[in-house]
C-alpha positions as a Python dict, from the first residue, in 0.01 Angstrom:
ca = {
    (1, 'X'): (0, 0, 0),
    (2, 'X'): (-115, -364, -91),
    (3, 'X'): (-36, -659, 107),
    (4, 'X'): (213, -917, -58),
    (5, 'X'): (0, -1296, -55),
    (6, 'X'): (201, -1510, 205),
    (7, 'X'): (287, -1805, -23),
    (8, 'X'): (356, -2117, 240),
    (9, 'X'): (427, -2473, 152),
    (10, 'X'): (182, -2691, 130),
    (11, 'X'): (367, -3012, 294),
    (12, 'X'): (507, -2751, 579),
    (13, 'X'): (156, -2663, 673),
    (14, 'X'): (20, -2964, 646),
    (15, 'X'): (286, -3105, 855),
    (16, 'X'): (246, -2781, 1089),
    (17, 'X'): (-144, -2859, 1135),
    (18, 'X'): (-82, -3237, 1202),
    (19, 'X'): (208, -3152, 1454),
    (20, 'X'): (-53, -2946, 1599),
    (21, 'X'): (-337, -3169, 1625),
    (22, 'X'): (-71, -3409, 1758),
    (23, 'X'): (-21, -3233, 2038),
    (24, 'X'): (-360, -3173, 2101),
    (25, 'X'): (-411, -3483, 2134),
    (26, 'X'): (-151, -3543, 2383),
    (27, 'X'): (-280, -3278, 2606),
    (28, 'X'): (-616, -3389, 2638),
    (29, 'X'): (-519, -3753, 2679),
    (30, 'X'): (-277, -3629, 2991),
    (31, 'X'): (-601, -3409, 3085),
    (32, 'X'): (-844, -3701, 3084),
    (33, 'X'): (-565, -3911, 3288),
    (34, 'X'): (-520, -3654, 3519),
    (35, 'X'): (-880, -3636, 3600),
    (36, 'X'): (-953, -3998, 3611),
    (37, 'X'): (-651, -4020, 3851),
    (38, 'X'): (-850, -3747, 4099),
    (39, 'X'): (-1139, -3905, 4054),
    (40, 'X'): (-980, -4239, 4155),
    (41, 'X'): (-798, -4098, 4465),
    (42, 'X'): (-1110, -3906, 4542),
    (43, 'X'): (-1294, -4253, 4567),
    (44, 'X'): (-1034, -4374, 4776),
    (45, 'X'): (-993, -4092, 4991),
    (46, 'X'): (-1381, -4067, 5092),
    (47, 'X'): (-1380, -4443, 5144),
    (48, 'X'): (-1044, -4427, 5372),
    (49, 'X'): (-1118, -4124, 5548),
    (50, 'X'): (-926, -3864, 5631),
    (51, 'X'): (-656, -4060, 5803),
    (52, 'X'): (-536, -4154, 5460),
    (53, 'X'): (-514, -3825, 5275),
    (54, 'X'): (-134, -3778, 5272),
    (55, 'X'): (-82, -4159, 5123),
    (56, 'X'): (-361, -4118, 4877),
    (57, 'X'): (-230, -3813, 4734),
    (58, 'X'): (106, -3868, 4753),
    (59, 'X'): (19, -4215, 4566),
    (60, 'X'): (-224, -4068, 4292),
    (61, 'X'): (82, -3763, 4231),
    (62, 'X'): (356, -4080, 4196),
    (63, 'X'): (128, -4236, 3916),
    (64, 'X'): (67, -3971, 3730),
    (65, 'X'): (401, -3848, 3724),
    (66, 'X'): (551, -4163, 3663),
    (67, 'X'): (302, -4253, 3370),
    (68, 'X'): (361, -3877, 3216),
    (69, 'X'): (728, -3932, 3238),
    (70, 'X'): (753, -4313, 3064),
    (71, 'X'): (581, -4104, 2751),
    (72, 'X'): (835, -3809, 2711),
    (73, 'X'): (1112, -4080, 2684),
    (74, 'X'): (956, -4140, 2313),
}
């Protein structure tokens, strides 16, 4: 038994691949912030000591959550 070609349209899978490299994009940016971010608080956190671990975390969590949730209301 021979396979059938799978005839697709061209704009649908061009739009398919740019929705795809779309979000690509997005995930790498929010993987780039999110390590900048740790490498920010751990800066701060070796420079504060340990006596600052909870605020530094809890502070470095707050930005990236707040700047990952001002770009899903797009």
């Amino acid at each position: 038994m021979t396979k059938k070609p799978h005839v697709t349209d061209g704009s649908t899978d061009l739009e398919s691949r740019a929705a795809t490299r779309a979000a690509l994009a997005e995930r790498t940016l929010d993987f780039v912030a999110l390590v900048s971010l740790l490498a920010v608080v751990t800066t701060v956190f070796l420079l504060a000591g340990p006596q600052a671990f909870a605020t530094v975390t809890s502070v470095g969590t707050a930005l990236f959550a707040a700047w990952r949730g001002h770009r899903r209301q797009r």
